[in-house]
C-alpha positions as protocol buffer text, in pm:
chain_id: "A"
residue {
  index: 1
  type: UNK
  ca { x: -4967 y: 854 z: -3213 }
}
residue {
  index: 2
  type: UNK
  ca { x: -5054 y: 611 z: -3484 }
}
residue {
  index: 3
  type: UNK
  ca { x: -5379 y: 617 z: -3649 }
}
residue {
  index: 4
  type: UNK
  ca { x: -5400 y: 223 z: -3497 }
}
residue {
  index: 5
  type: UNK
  ca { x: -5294 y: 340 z: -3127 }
}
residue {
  index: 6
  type: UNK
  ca { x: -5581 y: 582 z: -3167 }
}
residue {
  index: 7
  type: UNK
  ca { x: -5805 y: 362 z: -3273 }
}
residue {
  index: 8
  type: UNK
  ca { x: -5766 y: 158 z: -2938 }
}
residue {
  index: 9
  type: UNK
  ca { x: -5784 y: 416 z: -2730 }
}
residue {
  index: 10
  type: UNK
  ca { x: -6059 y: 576 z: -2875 }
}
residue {
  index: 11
  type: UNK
  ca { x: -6276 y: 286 z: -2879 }
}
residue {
  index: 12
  type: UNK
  ca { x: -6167 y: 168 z: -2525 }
}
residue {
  index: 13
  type: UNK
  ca { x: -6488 y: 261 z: -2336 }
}
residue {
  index: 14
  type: UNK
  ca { x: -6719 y: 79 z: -2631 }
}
residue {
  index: 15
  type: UNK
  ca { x: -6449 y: -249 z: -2627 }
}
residue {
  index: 16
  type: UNK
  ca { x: -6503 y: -281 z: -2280 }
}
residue {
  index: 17
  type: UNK
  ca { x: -6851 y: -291 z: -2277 }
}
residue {
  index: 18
  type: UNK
  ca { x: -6798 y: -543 z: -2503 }
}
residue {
  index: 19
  type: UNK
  ca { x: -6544 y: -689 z: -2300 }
}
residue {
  index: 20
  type: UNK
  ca { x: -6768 y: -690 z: -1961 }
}
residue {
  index: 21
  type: UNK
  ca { x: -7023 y: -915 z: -2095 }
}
residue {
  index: 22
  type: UNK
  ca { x: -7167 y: -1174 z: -1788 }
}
residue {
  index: 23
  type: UNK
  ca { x: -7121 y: -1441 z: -2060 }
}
residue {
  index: 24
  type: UNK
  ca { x: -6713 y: -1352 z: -2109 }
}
residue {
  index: 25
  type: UNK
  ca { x: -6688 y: -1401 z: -1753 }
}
residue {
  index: 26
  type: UNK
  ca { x: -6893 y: -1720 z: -1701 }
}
residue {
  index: 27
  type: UNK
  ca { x: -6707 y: -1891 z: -2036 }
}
residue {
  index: 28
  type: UNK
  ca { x: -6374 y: -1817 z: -1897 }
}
residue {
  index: 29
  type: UNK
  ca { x: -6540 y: -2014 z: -1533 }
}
residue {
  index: 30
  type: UNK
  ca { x: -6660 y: -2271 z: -1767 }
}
residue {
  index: 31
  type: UNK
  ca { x: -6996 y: -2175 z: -1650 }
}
residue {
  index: 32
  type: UNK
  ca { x: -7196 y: -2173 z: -1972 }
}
residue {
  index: 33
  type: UNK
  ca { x: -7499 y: -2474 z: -2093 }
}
residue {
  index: 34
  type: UNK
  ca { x: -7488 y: -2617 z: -2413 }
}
residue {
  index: 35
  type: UNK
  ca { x: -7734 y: -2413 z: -2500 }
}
residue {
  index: 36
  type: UNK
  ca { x: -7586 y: -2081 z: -2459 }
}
residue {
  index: 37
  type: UNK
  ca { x: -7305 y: -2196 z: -2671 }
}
residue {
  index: 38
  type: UNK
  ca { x: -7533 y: -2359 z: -2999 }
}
residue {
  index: 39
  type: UNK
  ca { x: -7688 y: -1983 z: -2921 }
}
residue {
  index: 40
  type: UNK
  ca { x: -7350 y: -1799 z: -2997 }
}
residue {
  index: 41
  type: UNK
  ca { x: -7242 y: -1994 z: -3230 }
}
residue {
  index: 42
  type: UNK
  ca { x: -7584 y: -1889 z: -3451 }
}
residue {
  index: 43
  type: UNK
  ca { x: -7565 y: -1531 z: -3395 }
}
residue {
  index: 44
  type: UNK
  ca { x: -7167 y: -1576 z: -3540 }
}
residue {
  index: 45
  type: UNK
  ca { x: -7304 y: -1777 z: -3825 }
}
residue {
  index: 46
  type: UNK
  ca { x: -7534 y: -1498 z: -3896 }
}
residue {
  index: 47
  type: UNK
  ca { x: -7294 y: -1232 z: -3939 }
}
residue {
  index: 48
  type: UNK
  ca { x: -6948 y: -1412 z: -4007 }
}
residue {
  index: 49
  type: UNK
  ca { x: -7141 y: -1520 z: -4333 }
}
residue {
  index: 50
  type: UNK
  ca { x: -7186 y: -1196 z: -4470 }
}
residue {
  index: 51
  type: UNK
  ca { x: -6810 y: -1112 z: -4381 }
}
residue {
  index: 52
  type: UNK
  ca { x: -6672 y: -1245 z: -4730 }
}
residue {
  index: 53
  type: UNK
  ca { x: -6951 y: -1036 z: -4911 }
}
residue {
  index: 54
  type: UNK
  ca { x: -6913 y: -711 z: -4710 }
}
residue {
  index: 55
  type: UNK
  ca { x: -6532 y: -734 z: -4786 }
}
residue {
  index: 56
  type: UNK
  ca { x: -6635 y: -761 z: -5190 }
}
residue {
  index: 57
  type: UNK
  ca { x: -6928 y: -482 z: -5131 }
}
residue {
  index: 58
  type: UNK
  ca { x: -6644 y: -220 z: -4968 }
}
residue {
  index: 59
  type: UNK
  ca { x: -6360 y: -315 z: -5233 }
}
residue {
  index: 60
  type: UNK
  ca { x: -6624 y: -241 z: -5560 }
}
residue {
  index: 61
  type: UNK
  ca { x: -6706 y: 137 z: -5353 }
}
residue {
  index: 62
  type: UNK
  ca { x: -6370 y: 229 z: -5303 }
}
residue {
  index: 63
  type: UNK
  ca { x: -6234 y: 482 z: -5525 }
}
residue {
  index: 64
  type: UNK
  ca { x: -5879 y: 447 z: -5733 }
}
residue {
  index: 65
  type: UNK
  ca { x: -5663 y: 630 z: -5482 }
}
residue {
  index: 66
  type: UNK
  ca { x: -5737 y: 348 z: -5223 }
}
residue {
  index: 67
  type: UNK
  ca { x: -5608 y: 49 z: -5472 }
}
residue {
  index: 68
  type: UNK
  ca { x: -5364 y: -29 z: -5214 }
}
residue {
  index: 69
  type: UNK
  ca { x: -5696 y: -94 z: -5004 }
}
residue {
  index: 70
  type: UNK
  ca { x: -5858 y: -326 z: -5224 }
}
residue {
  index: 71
  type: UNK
  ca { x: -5528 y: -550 z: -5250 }
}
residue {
  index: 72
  type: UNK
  ca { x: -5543 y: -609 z: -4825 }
}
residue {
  index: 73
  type: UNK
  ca { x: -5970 y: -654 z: -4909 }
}
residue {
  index: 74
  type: UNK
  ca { x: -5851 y: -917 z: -5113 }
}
residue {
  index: 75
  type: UNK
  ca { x: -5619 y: -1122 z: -4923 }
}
residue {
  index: 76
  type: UNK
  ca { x: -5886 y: -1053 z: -4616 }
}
residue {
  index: 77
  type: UNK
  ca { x: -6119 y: -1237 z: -4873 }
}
residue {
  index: 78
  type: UNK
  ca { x: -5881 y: -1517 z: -4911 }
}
residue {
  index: 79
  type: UNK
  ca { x: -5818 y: -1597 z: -4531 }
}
residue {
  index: 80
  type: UNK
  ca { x: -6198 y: -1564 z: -4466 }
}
residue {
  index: 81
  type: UNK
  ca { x: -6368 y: -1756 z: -4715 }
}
residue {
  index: 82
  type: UNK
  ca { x: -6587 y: -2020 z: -4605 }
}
residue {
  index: 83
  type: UNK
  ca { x: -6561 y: -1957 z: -4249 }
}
residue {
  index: 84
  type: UNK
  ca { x: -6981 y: -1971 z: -4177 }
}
residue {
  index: 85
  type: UNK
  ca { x: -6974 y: -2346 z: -4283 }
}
residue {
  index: 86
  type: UNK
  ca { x: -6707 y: -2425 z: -4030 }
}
residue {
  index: 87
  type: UNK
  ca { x: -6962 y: -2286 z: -3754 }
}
residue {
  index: 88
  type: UNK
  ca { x: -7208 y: -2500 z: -3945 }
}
residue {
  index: 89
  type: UNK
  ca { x: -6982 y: -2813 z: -3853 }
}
residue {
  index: 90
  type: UNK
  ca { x: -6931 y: -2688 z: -3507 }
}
residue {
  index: 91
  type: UNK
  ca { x: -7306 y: -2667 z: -3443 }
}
residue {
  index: 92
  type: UNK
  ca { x: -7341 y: -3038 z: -3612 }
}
residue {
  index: 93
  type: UNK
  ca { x: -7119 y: -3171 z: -3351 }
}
residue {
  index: 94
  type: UNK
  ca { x: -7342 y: -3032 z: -3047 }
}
residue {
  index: 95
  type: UNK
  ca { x: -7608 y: -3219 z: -3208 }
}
residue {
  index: 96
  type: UNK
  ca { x: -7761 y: -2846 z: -3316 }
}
residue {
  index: 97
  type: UNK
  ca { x: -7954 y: -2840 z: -3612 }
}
residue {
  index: 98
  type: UNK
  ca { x: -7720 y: -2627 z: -3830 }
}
residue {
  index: 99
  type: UNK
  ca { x: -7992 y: -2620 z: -4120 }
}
residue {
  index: 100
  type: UNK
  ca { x: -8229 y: -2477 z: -3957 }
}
residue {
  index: 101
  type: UNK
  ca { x: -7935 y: -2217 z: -3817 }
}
residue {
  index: 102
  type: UNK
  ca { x: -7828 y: -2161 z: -4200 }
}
residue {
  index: 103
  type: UNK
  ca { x: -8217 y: -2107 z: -4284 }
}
residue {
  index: 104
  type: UNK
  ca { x: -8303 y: -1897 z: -3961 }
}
residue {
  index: 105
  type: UNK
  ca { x: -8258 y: -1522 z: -3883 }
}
residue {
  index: 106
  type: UNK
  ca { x: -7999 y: -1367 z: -3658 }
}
residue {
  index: 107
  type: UNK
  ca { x: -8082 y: -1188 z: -3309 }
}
residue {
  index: 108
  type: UNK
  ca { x: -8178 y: -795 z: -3356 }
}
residue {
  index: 109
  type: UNK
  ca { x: -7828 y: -695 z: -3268 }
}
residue {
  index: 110
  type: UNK
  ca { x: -7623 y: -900 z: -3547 }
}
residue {
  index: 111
  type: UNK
  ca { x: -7917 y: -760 z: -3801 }
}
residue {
  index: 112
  type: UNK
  ca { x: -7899 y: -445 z: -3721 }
}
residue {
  index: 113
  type: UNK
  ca { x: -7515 y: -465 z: -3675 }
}
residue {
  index: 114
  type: UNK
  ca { x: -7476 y: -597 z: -4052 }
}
residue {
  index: 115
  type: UNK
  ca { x: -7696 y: -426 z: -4204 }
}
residue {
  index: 116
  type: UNK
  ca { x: -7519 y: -98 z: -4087 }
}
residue {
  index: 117
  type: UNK
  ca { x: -7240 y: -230 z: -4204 }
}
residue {
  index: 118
  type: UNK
  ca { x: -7355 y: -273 z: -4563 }
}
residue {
  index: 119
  type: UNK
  ca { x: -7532 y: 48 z: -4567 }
}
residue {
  index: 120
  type: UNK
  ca { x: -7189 y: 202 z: -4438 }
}
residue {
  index: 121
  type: UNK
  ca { x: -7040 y: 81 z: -4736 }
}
residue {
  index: 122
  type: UNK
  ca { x: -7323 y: 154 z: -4988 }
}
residue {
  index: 123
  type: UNK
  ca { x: -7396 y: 530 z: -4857 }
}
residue {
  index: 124
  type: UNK
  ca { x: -7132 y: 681 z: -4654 }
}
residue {
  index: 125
  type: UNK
  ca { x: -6735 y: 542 z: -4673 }
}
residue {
  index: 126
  type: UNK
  ca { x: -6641 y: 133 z: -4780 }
}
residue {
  index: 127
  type: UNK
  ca { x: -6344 y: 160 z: -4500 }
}
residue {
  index: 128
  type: UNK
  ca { x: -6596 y: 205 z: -4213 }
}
residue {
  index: 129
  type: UNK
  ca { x: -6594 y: -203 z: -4277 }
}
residue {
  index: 130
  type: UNK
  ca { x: -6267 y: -138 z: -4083 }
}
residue {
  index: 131
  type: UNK
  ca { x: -6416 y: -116 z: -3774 }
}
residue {
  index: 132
  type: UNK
  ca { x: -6591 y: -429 z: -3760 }
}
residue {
  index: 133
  type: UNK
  ca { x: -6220 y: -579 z: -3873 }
}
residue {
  index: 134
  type: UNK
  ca { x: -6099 y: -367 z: -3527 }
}
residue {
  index: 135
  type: UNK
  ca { x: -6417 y: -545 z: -3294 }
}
residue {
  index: 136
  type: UNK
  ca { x: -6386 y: -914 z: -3418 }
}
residue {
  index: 137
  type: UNK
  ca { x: -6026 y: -982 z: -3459 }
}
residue {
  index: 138
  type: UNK
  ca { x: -5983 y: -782 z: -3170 }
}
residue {
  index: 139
  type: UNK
  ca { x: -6212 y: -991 z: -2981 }
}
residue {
  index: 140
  type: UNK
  ca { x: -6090 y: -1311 z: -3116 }
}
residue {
  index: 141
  type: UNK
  ca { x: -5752 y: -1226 z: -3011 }
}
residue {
  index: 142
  type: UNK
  ca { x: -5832 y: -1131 z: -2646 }
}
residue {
  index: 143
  type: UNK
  ca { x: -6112 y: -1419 z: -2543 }
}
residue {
  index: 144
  type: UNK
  ca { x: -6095 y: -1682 z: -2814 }
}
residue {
  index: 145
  type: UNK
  ca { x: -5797 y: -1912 z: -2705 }
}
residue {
  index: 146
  type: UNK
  ca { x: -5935 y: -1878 z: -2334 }
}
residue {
  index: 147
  type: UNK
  ca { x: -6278 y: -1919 z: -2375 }
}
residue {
  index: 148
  type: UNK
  ca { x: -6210 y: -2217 z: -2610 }
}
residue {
  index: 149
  type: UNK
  ca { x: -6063 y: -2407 z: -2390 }
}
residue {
  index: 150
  type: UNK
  ca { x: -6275 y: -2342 z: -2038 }
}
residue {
  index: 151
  type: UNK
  ca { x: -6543 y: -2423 z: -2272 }
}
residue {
  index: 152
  type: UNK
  ca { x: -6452 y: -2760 z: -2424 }
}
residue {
  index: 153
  type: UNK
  ca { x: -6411 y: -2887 z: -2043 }
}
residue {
  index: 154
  type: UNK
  ca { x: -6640 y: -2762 z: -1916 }
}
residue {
  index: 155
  type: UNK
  ca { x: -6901 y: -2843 z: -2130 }
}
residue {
  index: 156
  type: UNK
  ca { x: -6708 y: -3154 z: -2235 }
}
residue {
  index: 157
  type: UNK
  ca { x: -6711 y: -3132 z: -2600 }
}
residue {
  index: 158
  type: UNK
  ca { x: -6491 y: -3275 z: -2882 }
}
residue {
  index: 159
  type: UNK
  ca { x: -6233 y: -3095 z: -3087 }
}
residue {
  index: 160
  type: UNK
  ca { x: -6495 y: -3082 z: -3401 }
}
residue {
  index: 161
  type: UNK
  ca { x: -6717 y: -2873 z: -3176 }
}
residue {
  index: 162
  type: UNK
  ca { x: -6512 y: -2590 z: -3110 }
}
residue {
  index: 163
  type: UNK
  ca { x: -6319 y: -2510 z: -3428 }
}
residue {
  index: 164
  type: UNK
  ca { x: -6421 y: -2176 z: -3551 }
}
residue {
  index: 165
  type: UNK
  ca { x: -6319 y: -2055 z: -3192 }
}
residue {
  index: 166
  type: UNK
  ca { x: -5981 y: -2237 z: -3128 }
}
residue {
  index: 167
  type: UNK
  ca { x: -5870 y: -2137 z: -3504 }
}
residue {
  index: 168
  type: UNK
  ca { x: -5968 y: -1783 z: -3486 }
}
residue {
  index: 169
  type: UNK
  ca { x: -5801 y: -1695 z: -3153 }
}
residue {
  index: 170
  type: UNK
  ca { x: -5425 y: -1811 z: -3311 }
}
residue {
  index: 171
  type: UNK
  ca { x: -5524 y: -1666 z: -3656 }
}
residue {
  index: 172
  type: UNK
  ca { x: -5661 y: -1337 z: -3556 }
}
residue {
  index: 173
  type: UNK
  ca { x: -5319 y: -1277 z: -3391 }
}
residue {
  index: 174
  type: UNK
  ca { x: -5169 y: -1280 z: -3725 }
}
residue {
  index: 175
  type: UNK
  ca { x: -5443 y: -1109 z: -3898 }
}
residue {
  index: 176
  type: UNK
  ca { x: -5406 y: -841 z: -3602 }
}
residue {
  index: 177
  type: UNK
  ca { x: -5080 y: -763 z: -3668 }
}
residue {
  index: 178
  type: UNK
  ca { x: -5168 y: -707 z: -4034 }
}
residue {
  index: 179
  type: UNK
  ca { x: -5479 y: -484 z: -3971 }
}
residue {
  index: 180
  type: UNK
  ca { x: -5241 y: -244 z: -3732 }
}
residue {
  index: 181
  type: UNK
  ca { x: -4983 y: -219 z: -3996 }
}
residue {
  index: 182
  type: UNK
  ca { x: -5284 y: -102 z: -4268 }
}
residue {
  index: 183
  type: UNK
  ca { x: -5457 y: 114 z: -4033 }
}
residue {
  index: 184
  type: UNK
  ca { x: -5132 y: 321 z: -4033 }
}
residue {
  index: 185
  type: UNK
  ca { x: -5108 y: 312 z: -4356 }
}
residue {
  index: 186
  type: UNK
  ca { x: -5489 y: 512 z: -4381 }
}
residue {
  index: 187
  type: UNK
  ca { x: -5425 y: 912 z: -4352 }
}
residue {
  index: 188
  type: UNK
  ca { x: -5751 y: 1076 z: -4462 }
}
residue {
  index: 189
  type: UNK
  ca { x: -5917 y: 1213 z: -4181 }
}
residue {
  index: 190
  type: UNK
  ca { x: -6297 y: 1110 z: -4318 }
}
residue {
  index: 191
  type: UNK
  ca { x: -6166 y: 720 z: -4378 }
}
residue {
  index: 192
  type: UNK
  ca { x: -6032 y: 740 z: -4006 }
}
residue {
  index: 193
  type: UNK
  ca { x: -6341 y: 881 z: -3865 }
}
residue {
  index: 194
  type: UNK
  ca { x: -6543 y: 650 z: -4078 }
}
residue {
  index: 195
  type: UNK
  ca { x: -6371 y: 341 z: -3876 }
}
residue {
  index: 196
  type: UNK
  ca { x: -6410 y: 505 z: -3587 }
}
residue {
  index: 197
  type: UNK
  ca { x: -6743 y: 548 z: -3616 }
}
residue {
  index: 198
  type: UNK
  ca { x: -6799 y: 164 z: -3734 }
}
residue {
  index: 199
  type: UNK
  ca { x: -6572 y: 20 z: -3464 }
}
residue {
  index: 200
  type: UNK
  ca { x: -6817 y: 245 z: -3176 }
}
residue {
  index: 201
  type: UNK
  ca { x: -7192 y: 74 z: -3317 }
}
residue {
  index: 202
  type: UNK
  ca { x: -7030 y: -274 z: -3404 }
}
residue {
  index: 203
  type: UNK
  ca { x: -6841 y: -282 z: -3029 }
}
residue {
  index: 204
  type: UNK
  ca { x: -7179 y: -164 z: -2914 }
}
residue {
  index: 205
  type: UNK
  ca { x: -7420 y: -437 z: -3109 }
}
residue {
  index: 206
  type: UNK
  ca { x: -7220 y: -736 z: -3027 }
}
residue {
  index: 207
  type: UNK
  ca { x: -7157 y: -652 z: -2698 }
}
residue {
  index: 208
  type: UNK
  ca { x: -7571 y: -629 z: -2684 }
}
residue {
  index: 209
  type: UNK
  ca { x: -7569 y: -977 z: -2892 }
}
residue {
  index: 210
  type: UNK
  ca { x: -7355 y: -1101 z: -2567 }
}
residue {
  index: 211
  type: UNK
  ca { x: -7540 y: -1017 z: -2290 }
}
residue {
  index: 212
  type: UNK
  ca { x: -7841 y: -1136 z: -2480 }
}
residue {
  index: 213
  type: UNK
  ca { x: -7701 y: -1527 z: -2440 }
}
residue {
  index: 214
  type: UNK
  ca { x: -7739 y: -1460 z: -2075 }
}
residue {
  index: 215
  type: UNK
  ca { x: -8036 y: -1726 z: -1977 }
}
residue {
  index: 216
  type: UNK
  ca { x: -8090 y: -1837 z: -2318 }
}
residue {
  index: 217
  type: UNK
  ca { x: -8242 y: -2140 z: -2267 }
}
residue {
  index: 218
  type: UNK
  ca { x: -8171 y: -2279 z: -2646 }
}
residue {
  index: 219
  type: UNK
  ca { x: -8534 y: -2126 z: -2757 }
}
residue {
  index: 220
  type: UNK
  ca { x: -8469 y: -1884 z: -3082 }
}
């Protein structure tokens, strides 16, 4: 079995926590307020803006041997860059107040789910940052597209409101395909247990982050 194939199946029971969120459900139904979606898209502005320096953080840790590592970090950096301002935009054209999201502070779960991340990096192993790679693209791949869509209609909003989620869910297809090849590529036992271990809390946190938009009635 592939170090990949393992990493899906050992993460299954945390991805479908994730997964079984009442918000996933309701999205897909179209079954969601304006609110609840302004809501999400602030908790993914609060972590998705760290993702560019969390990628920098984990390719300054990592030792010589894992050069080939740093070269994927950097084409991750690339494709990622300046993703937070296109929530920004997204939030602008639901009439949110997107300043006030850039100034604000996330939920407890995205806090606490980035700042484990960073001290992953900084104290323990930089490719633990692999498992939060595993949860979102992941995620992206299986509910963006979907949700996307039932949202838009049912909530009736334009194309410049939903653009971080209708580009992720075709992009983190590719990107998918690209993290599965690398994770085969990583053989050290401690590096695999180390995204193991990341992918279990960060499947965990945002899956807590989810079920937290349940009622939110667009109070922070």
């Amino acid at each position: 079995m592939s170090f990949y194939q393992r990493l899906q199946q050992n993460t299954a029971t945390e991805r479908e926590y994730l997964l079984s969120a009442p918000i996933i459900a309701a999205c897909q139904r179209g079954d969601i307020s304006l609110d609840q979606y302004i809501a999400f898209l602030t908790q993914a502005y609060h972590h998705v803006r760290h993702t560019v320096p969390l990628l920098m953080a984990a390719g300054a840790r990592l030792p010589d041997s894992h050069e080939w590592v740093r070269g994927a970090l950097a084409e991750y950096i690339d494709e990622e860059y300046g993703h937070q301002e296109w929530i920004l935009n997204d939030i602008r054209a639901c009439d949110g107040d997107a300043e006030a999201v850039r100034h604000g502070r996330p939920c407890r779960n995205i806090e606490l789910m980035v700042a484990f991340l960073y001290h992953q990096i900084d104290r323990h192993n930089p490719m633990a940052l692999f498992g939060m790679v595993q949860v979102l693209e992941g995620t992206s791949v299986a509910i963006a597209l979907t949700v996307a869509e039932q949202l838009q209609q049912g909530l009736q909003l334009p194309e410049q409101a939903m653009s971080y989620l209708s580009s992720h869910g075709a992009l983190d297809q590719e990107h998918l395909r690209f993290f599965a090849g690398l994770m085969d590529k990583v053989t050290e036992p401690t590096d695999q247990n180390a995204i193991l271990h990341a992918a279990r809390v960060v499947y965990r946190l945002y899956g807590d982050m989810l079920r937290g938009l349940e009622g939110h009635n667009g109070a922070e």
